[in-house]
Amino acid sequence: MASRRTQTLEPESQEQAYLQIGEVAERTGVTQRTLRFYEERGLLKPPSRLDGGFRLYSEDDVRRVEQIKRLQSLLGFTLAEIKEMVEADEVKMQIRASYRKDAAISERRAKLLRAQEVTAGQMTVIEQKLAALQDMKANLAEKLGHYDSWLESLAEQERAQRA
Amino acid sequence: MASRRTQTLEPESQEQAYLQIGEVAERTGVTQRTLRFYEERGLLKPPSRLDGGFRLYSEDDVRRVEQIKRLQSLLGFTLAEIKEMVEADEVKMQIRASYRKDAAISERRAKLLRAQEVTAGQMTVIEQKLAALQDMKANLAEKLGHYDSWLESLAEQERAQRA
DNA sequence: CTTAACCTTGACGTACGCGTTAGATTAGGG
DNA sequence: CCCTAATCTAACGCGTACGTCAAGGTTAAG
């Protein structure tokens, strides 16, 4: 029996521990198909590969998958919308990378302003959803209050009946 | 020229003003196809009909459609999930209707408890989403703060350069 | 009674988000 | 070297949530 699964695939020295697709699938709760699909759609950057072609994911990739799942299942964003957010994050990373390096100040400021704009847009979307949710929560709380009082009046009727 | 569209279709005396499918579509922003589809899937109860077969919707129906749209587009529930919620609401209506009528007290209490349970379940779902959203909002706010400080440091560099 | 605007029920088409084989290749313990 | 679990690409399938004709019937103004 050749039960493979080198788990974290030997951190070569003190480098990152890379994960194969099966591990990532297990840890994130999505299928391997889904991971390849996200890659196809540009939600995950093409991971590095083993010589044989096996995908090697980083812990960052795992975190991104978890982020995608949250955005999708909890908040109902489409993959297209999530891709936009992810790309915005990429832009931010690039800005961070090219921070001290080349480039005129005005150019860097332009990029920062752009990133700020994108983030602000995401913020308004989220605030809209927050408002809607708080509205719904209030409605439900009201209903629960009604149920409580109805139940109490029922209990009262029972006591009256027993007397 | 026979330009129809009787709008609210003559409130026969002081009864409800019934709306045809076109009006409802216009007012809710969904297509007629969508309204028929929701009816097929049990999200809208089969509306009353004109003698010729034309659907006649009530204002309540309009409100329900708006509710469905909110649940779907803002919060990402599937139609199946929304159907469950709608059915829970129906149960509540039925309880309301059969309030003073028949039935033993224990039976009514059971129904109330069931409705309460369902509502509480919806509440926890919403609270989870709320928590996730607030988390995201905090993250975004933090990022915006970073951008602000970066921009300020850029401005400072500029001043230093000009001096 | 005519006619334009509105409605009806099919029935097929489509975009999204994966699921599911199928057939081949790779990794690594024995 | 062999064997098997794990992975690869390619391609078709499926459920959801409608869009989009097609072919007709209904309504109400003129």
Short mmCIF file of C-alpha atoms (C1' of nucleotides) in Angstrom, two decimals:
data_model
loop_
_atom_site.label_atom_id
_atom_site.label_comp_id
_atom_site.label_asym_id
_atom_site.label_seq_id
_atom_site.Cartn_x
_atom_site.Cartn_y
_atom_site.Cartn_z
CA MET A 1 0.00 0.00 0.00
CA ALA A 2 1.35 3.35 -1.04
CA SER A 3 -0.60 5.74 1.07
CA ARG A 4 1.02 8.95 0.04
CA ARG A 5 0.18 12.40 1.22
CA THR A 6 3.36 14.09 2.36
CA GLN A 7 1.08 16.57 4.08
CA THR A 8 3.04 19.77 4.10
CA LEU A 9 5.54 18.59 1.54
CA GLU A 10 8.78 19.22 3.38
CA PRO A 11 9.48 22.89 3.95
CA GLU A 12 12.72 22.70 2.00
CA SER A 13 14.68 24.65 4.55
CA GLN A 14 12.60 27.18 6.38
CA GLU A 15 10.55 28.07 3.31
CA GLN A 16 6.81 27.96 2.91
CA ALA A 17 4.96 24.71 3.35
CA TYR A 18 3.23 23.93 0.08
CA LEU A 19 0.01 22.00 -0.18
CA GLN A 20 -1.34 19.82 -2.94
CA ILE A 21 -4.84 20.28 -4.21
CA GLY A 22 -6.27 17.47 -2.12
CA GLU A 23 -5.07 18.98 1.11
CA VAL A 24 -6.38 22.38 0.18
CA ALA A 25 -9.71 20.88 -0.74
CA GLU A 26 -9.95 19.08 2.57
CA ARG A 27 -8.98 22.10 4.60
CA THR A 28 -11.25 24.56 2.84
CA GLY A 29 -14.20 22.27 2.34
CA VAL A 30 -14.43 22.83 -1.41
CA THR A 31 -13.78 20.20 -4.07
CA GLN A 32 -10.68 19.95 -6.23
CA ARG A 33 -12.89 20.75 -9.19
CA THR A 34 -13.89 23.99 -7.52
CA LEU A 35 -10.27 24.95 -6.95
CA ARG A 36 -9.40 24.36 -10.60
CA PHE A 37 -12.56 26.20 -11.59
CA TYR A 38 -11.62 29.24 -9.50
CA GLU A 39 -8.24 29.20 -11.16
CA GLU A 40 -9.90 29.10 -14.59
CA ARG A 41 -12.04 32.08 -13.68
CA GLY A 42 -9.13 34.07 -12.34
CA LEU A 43 -10.18 33.95 -8.70
CA LEU A 44 -7.01 32.13 -7.77
CA LYS A 45 -3.73 32.96 -9.41
CA PRO A 46 -2.20 29.95 -11.15
CA PRO A 47 -0.33 28.17 -8.37
CA SER A 48 3.18 26.90 -8.72
CA ARG A 49 3.58 23.37 -9.94
CA LEU A 50 5.56 20.31 -9.08
CA ASP A 51 7.74 19.05 -11.95
CA GLY A 52 5.07 16.53 -12.83
CA GLY A 53 2.42 19.22 -13.07
CA PHE A 54 0.78 18.83 -9.66
CA ARG A 55 -0.43 22.13 -8.25
CA LEU A 56 1.29 23.51 -5.16
CA TYR A 57 -0.72 25.96 -3.11
CA SER A 58 0.45 28.32 -0.41
CA GLU A 59 -1.22 29.18 2.86
CA ASP A 60 -2.16 32.48 1.28
CA ASP A 61 -4.09 30.56 -1.34
CA VAL A 62 -5.95 28.72 1.40
CA ARG A 63 -6.89 32.00 3.01
CA ARG A 64 -8.09 33.34 -0.30
CA VAL A 65 -10.30 30.34 -0.86
CA GLU A 66 -11.82 30.82 2.56
CA GLN A 67 -12.41 34.47 1.76
CA ILE A 68 -14.10 33.53 -1.50
CA LYS A 69 -16.37 31.09 0.28
CA ARG A 70 -17.40 33.68 2.83
CA LEU A 71 -18.15 36.26 0.19
CA GLN A 72 -20.13 33.76 -1.79
CA SER A 73 -22.16 31.76 0.68
CA LEU A 74 -22.65 34.25 3.45
CA LEU A 75 -23.03 37.37 1.43
CA GLY A 76 -24.28 36.18 -1.91
CA PHE A 77 -21.74 37.78 -4.19
CA THR A 78 -21.29 36.24 -7.62
CA LEU A 79 -17.91 34.92 -8.65
CA ALA A 80 -17.61 37.85 -11.06
CA GLU A 81 -18.07 40.32 -8.21
CA ILE A 82 -15.67 38.41 -6.03
CA LYS A 83 -13.15 38.45 -8.83
CA GLU A 84 -13.32 42.22 -8.92
CA MET A 85 -12.66 42.40 -5.20
CA VAL A 86 -9.80 39.98 -5.49
CA GLU A 87 -8.29 41.97 -8.31
CA ALA A 88 -8.62 45.12 -6.26
CA ASP A 89 -6.66 43.37 -3.54
CA GLU A 90 -4.04 42.39 -6.10
CA VAL A 91 -3.71 46.03 -7.09
CA LYS A 92 -3.11 46.90 -3.47
CA MET A 93 -0.45 44.23 -3.19
CA GLN A 94 1.25 45.59 -6.29
CA ILE A 95 1.20 49.04 -4.83
CA ARG A 96 2.74 47.72 -1.67
CA ALA A 97 5.41 45.92 -3.68
CA SER A 98 6.30 48.98 -5.74
CA TYR A 99 6.27 51.29 -2.79
CA ARG A 100 9.87 52.25 -2.20
CA LYS A 101 11.04 51.35 -5.64
CA ASP A 102 10.68 53.33 -8.85
CA ALA A 103 7.96 55.76 -9.81
CA ALA A 104 7.13 59.39 -9.36
CA ILE A 105 5.22 60.49 -6.32
CA SER A 106 2.26 61.64 -8.38
CA GLU A 107 2.00 58.20 -9.96
CA ARG A 108 2.00 56.44 -6.63
CA ARG A 109 -0.59 58.84 -5.36
CA ALA A 110 -2.77 58.12 -8.36
CA LYS A 111 -2.60 54.40 -7.62
CA LEU A 112 -3.35 54.95 -3.98
CA LEU A 113 -6.32 57.10 -4.84
CA ARG A 114 -7.56 54.41 -7.19
CA ALA A 115 -7.23 51.75 -4.52
CA GLN A 116 -8.99 54.02 -2.08
CA GLU A 117 -11.81 54.52 -4.54
CA VAL A 118 -12.27 50.80 -5.07
CA THR A 119 -12.25 50.12 -1.36
CA ALA A 120 -14.76 52.86 -0.74
CA GLY A 121 -17.02 51.29 -3.36
CA GLN A 122 -16.83 47.95 -1.61
CA MET A 123 -17.61 49.74 1.62
CA THR A 124 -20.85 51.22 0.32
CA VAL A 125 -21.99 47.85 -0.99
CA ILE A 126 -21.37 46.29 2.37
CA GLU A 127 -23.09 49.10 4.18
CA GLN A 128 -26.17 48.64 2.04
CA LYS A 129 -26.29 44.97 2.89
CA LEU A 130 -25.71 45.76 6.54
CA ALA A 131 -28.63 48.16 6.56
CA ALA A 132 -30.88 45.62 4.89
CA LEU A 133 -29.87 42.94 7.35
CA GLN A 134 -30.40 45.16 10.37
CA ASP A 135 -33.83 45.97 9.01
CA MET A 136 -34.67 42.31 8.72
CA LYS A 137 -33.31 41.61 12.16
CA ALA A 138 -35.53 44.28 13.63
CA ASN A 139 -38.54 42.78 11.88
CA LEU A 140 -37.77 39.33 13.18
CA ALA A 141 -37.23 40.63 16.68
CA GLU A 142 -40.62 42.27 16.55
CA LYS A 143 -42.23 39.02 15.45
CA LEU A 144 -40.53 37.14 18.24
CA GLY A 145 -41.93 39.68 20.65
CA HIS A 146 -45.41 39.03 19.29
CA TYR A 147 -45.00 35.31 19.74
CA ASP A 148 -43.90 35.78 23.30
CA SER A 149 -46.92 37.85 24.19
CA TRP A 150 -49.25 35.43 22.42
CA LEU A 151 -47.77 32.57 24.33
CA GLU A 152 -48.19 34.46 27.56
CA SER A 153 -51.83 35.16 26.83
CA LEU A 154 -52.29 31.47 26.14
CA ALA A 155 -50.76 30.61 29.47
CA GLU A 156 -53.11 33.06 31.10
CA GLN A 157 -56.10 31.42 29.45
CA GLU A 158 -54.93 28.11 30.77
CA ARG A 159 -54.69 29.39 34.29
CA ALA A 160 -58.17 30.90 34.00
CA GLN A 161 -59.51 27.58 32.68
CA ARG A 162 -58.02 25.64 35.54
CA ALA A 163 -59.52 27.91 38.11
CA MET B 1 -56.55 53.98 -31.07
CA ALA B 2 -57.25 51.75 -28.12
CA SER B 3 -54.66 52.65 -25.54
CA ARG B 4 -55.61 50.55 -22.56
CA ARG B 5 -54.03 50.22 -19.11
CA THR B 6 -56.80 50.81 -16.60
CA GLN B 7 -54.06 51.03 -13.99
CA THR B 8 -55.68 49.90 -10.77
CA LEU B 9 -58.60 48.13 -12.43
CA GLU B 10 -61.52 49.91 -10.73
CA PRO B 11 -61.73 49.19 -7.02
CA GLU B 12 -65.20 47.68 -7.35
CA SER B 13 -66.58 49.55 -4.36
CA GLN B 14 -64.02 50.18 -1.68
CA GLU B 15 -62.35 46.83 -2.16
CA GLN B 16 -58.71 46.14 -2.95
CA ALA B 17 -57.20 47.58 -6.08
CA TYR B 18 -56.03 44.64 -8.17
CA LEU B 19 -53.09 44.82 -10.49
CA GLN B 20 -52.33 42.93 -13.66
CA ILE B 21 -49.03 41.26 -14.18
CA GLY B 22 -47.63 44.09 -16.29
CA GLU B 23 -48.22 46.65 -13.59
CA VAL B 24 -46.70 44.45 -10.93
CA ALA B 25 -43.68 43.84 -13.13
CA GLU B 26 -43.20 47.55 -13.68
CA ARG B 27 -43.57 48.43 -10.03
CA THR B 28 -41.31 45.70 -8.70
CA GLY B 29 -38.70 45.80 -11.41
CA VAL B 30 -38.94 42.11 -12.24
CA THR B 31 -40.20 40.66 -15.51
CA GLN B 32 -43.56 39.03 -16.04
CA ARG B 33 -41.71 35.79 -16.67
CA THR B 34 -40.16 36.05 -13.23
CA LEU B 35 -43.54 36.56 -11.59
CA ARG B 36 -44.94 33.46 -13.30
CA PHE B 37 -41.78 31.60 -12.38
CA TYR B 38 -42.11 32.51 -8.71
CA GLU B 39 -45.68 31.28 -8.85
CA GLU B 40 -44.52 27.97 -10.38
CA ARG B 41 -41.98 27.54 -7.62
CA GLY B 42 -44.46 28.32 -4.88
CA LEU B 43 -42.96 31.64 -3.86
CA LEU B 44 -46.14 33.46 -4.77
CA LYS B 45 -49.52 31.94 -4.12
CA PRO B 46 -51.57 31.55 -7.31
CA PRO B 47 -53.23 34.94 -7.69
CA SER B 48 -56.87 35.40 -8.50
CA ARG B 49 -57.78 35.65 -12.15
CA LEU B 50 -59.92 37.76 -14.39
CA ASP B 51 -62.59 35.82 -16.32
CA GLY B 52 -60.31 35.69 -19.32
CA GLY B 53 -57.52 34.16 -17.28
CA PHE B 54 -55.48 37.31 -16.63
CA ARG B 55 -53.71 37.26 -13.28
CA LEU B 56 -54.86 39.77 -10.65
CA TYR B 57 -52.34 40.60 -7.94
CA SER B 58 -52.90 42.35 -4.64
CA GLU B 59 -50.72 44.92 -2.93
CA ASP B 60 -49.65 42.17 -0.57
CA ASP B 61 -48.30 40.27 -3.55
CA VAL B 62 -46.29 43.31 -4.57
CA ARG B 63 -44.81 43.53 -1.10
CA ARG B 64 -43.93 39.87 -1.17
CA VAL B 65 -42.16 40.25 -4.50
CA GLU B 66 -40.13 43.10 -3.08
CA GLN B 67 -39.27 40.99 -0.07
CA ILE B 68 -38.15 38.15 -2.32
CA LYS B 69 -35.93 40.47 -4.31
CA ARG B 70 -34.28 41.80 -1.18
CA LEU B 71 -33.63 38.35 0.18
CA GLN B 72 -32.22 37.24 -3.11
CA SER B 73 -30.08 40.05 -4.42
CA LEU B 74 -28.96 41.69 -1.20
CA LEU B 75 -28.54 38.65 0.93
CA GLY B 76 -27.89 35.88 -1.54
CA PHE B 77 -30.54 33.41 -0.47
CA THR B 78 -31.62 30.85 -3.04
CA LEU B 79 -35.24 30.66 -4.09
CA ALA B 80 -35.54 27.40 -2.19
CA GLU B 81 -34.43 29.09 1.03
CA ILE B 82 -36.70 32.02 0.38
CA LYS B 83 -39.57 29.64 -0.19
CA GLU B 84 -39.02 28.19 3.26
CA MET B 85 -39.14 31.63 4.80
CA VAL B 86 -42.25 32.50 2.85
CA GLU B 87 -43.90 29.30 3.97
CA ALA B 88 -43.00 30.08 7.55
CA ASP B 89 -44.75 33.39 7.10
CA GLU B 90 -47.76 31.55 5.70
CA VAL B 91 -47.86 29.40 8.81
CA LYS B 92 -47.91 32.53 10.91
CA MET B 93 -50.78 33.92 8.86
CA GLN B 94 -52.69 30.69 9.35
CA ILE B 95 -52.11 30.85 13.05
CA ARG B 96 -53.41 34.39 13.07
CA ALA B 97 -56.45 33.31 11.07
CA SER B 98 -57.27 30.37 13.33
CA TYR B 99 -56.73 32.34 16.48
CA ARG B 100 -60.15 32.61 18.09
CA LYS B 101 -61.65 29.72 16.18
CA ASP B 102 -61.36 26.02 16.84
CA ALA B 103 -58.50 24.11 18.39
CA ALA B 104 -57.24 23.26 21.83
CA ILE B 105 -54.92 25.64 23.56
CA SER B 106 -52.09 23.13 23.57
CA GLU B 107 -52.36 22.80 19.81
CA ARG B 108 -52.20 26.52 19.28
CA ARG B 109 -49.26 26.75 21.60
CA ALA B 110 -47.49 24.03 19.63
CA LYS B 111 -47.98 25.99 16.42
CA LEU B 112 -46.76 29.16 18.05
CA LEU B 113 -43.71 27.40 19.37
CA ARG B 114 -43.01 26.05 15.92
CA ALA B 115 -43.31 29.50 14.36
CA GLN B 116 -41.09 30.89 17.07
CA GLU B 117 -38.52 28.21 16.38
CA VAL B 118 -38.48 28.96 12.66
CA THR B 119 -38.17 32.67 13.26
CA ALA B 120 -35.37 32.14 15.73
CA GLY B 121 -33.56 30.06 13.13
CA GLN B 122 -33.87 32.84 10.59
CA MET B 123 -32.56 35.19 13.22
CA THR B 124 -29.38 33.22 13.79
CA VAL B 125 -28.72 33.04 10.05
CA ILE B 126 -29.10 36.77 9.79
CA GLU B 127 -26.92 37.37 12.80
CA GLN B 128 -24.17 35.27 11.26
CA LYS B 129 -24.33 37.30 8.11
CA LEU B 130 -24.36 40.49 10.10
CA ALA B 131 -21.26 39.44 11.99
CA ALA B 132 -19.47 38.55 8.76
CA LEU B 133 -20.41 41.87 7.23
CA GLN B 134 -19.30 43.87 10.24
CA ASP B 135 -16.02 42.03 10.14
CA MET B 136 -15.53 42.92 6.51
CA LYS B 137 -16.50 46.49 7.15
CA ALA B 138 -13.90 46.75 9.90
CA ASN B 139 -11.26 45.35 7.57
CA LEU B 140 -12.13 47.81 4.86
CA ALA B 141 -12.13 50.69 7.31
CA GLU B 142 -8.67 49.69 8.43
CA LYS B 143 -7.46 49.61 4.85
CA LEU B 144 -8.93 53.01 4.19
CA GLY B 145 -7.05 54.26 7.20
CA HIS B 146 -3.81 52.88 5.77
CA TYR B 147 -4.43 54.60 2.49
CA ASP B 148 -5.05 57.88 4.22
CA SER B 149 -1.81 57.70 6.15
CA TRP B 150 0.13 56.65 3.05
CA LEU B 151 -1.31 59.55 1.15
CA GLU B 152 -0.34 61.89 3.94
CA SER B 153 3.20 60.59 3.98
CA LEU B 154 3.34 61.16 0.24
CA ALA B 155 2.20 64.73 0.70
CA GLU B 156 4.91 65.17 3.30
CA GLN B 157 7.54 63.87 0.91
CA GLU B 158 6.33 66.36 -1.64
CA ARG B 159 6.66 69.23 0.75
CA ALA B 160 10.14 68.08 1.70
CA GLN B 161 11.08 67.83 -1.98
CA ARG B 162 9.87 71.33 -2.71
CA ALA B 163 11.81 72.79 0.17
"C1'" DC C 1 -66.93 45.16 -34.59
"C1'" DT C 2 -62.26 46.38 -35.06
"C1'" DT C 3 -57.88 46.88 -33.27
"C1'" DA C 4 -54.01 47.89 -30.28
"C1'" DA C 5 -52.37 46.70 -26.04
"C1'" DC C 6 -52.22 43.21 -22.89
"C1'" DC C 7 -52.34 38.66 -21.47
"C1'" DT C 8 -52.01 33.23 -21.77
"C1'" DT C 9 -49.38 28.73 -21.96
"C1'" DG C 10 -45.73 26.11 -23.79
"C1'" DA C 11 -41.12 25.25 -25.02
"C1'" DC C 12 -36.52 25.99 -26.02
"C1'" DG C 13 -32.17 28.85 -24.84
"C1'" DT C 14 -28.68 30.71 -21.64
"C1'" DA C 15 -25.27 32.09 -17.93
"C1'" DC C 16 -23.52 30.61 -13.68
"C1'" DG C 17 -21.31 27.28 -10.60
"C1'" DC C 18 -19.82 23.57 -10.24
"C1'" DG C 19 -20.42 17.64 -10.52
"C1'" DT C 20 -18.98 13.74 -12.86
"C1'" DT C 21 -16.90 10.55 -15.58
"C1'" DA C 22 -12.88 9.18 -18.70
"C1'" DG C 23 -8.30 8.31 -19.77
"C1'" DA C 24 -3.70 9.41 -18.98
"C1'" DT C 25 0.26 10.82 -15.98
"C1'" DT C 26 2.89 11.27 -11.57
"C1'" DA C 27 4.61 10.33 -6.75
"C1'" DG C 28 6.54 7.61 -3.67
"C1'" DG C 29 6.52 3.43 -0.44
"C1'" DG C 30 7.82 -1.63 -0.69
"C1'" DC D 1 10.93 -1.76 -10.69
"C1'" DC D 2 6.07 -2.11 -9.37
"C1'" DC D 3 1.95 -0.81 -7.56
"C1'" DT D 4 -1.48 2.26 -6.05
"C1'" DA D 5 -3.12 6.64 -4.40
"C1'" DA D 6 -3.19 11.19 -6.02
"C1'" DT D 7 -3.35 14.36 -9.62
"C1'" DC D 8 -3.81 15.97 -14.50
"C1'" DT D 9 -6.70 17.74 -18.71
"C1'" DA D 10 -10.76 17.56 -21.44
"C1'" DA D 11 -15.43 17.32 -21.97
"C1'" DC D 12 -20.08 16.56 -21.15
"C1'" DG D 13 -23.97 17.03 -17.54
"C1'" DC D 14 -26.95 19.32 -14.27
"C1'" DG D 15 -29.75 22.46 -11.25
"C1'" DT D 16 -30.93 27.28 -10.71
"C1'" DA D 17 -33.04 31.39 -12.29
"C1'" DC D 18 -34.65 33.20 -15.39
"C1'" DG D 19 -34.69 35.20 -21.08
"C1'" DT D 20 -36.87 34.73 -25.30
"C1'" DC D 21 -39.61 33.56 -28.90
"C1'" DA D 22 -44.04 31.43 -30.80
"C1'" DA D 23 -48.90 31.14 -31.41
"C1'" DG D 24 -52.63 32.37 -29.93
"C1'" DG D 25 -56.76 34.34 -26.59
"C1'" DT D 26 -58.68 38.71 -23.92
"C1'" DT D 27 -59.79 43.51 -22.97
"C1'" DA D 28 -61.44 47.91 -23.73
"C1'" DA D 29 -61.46 52.15 -26.39
"C1'" DG D 30 -63.29 54.02 -30.77
#
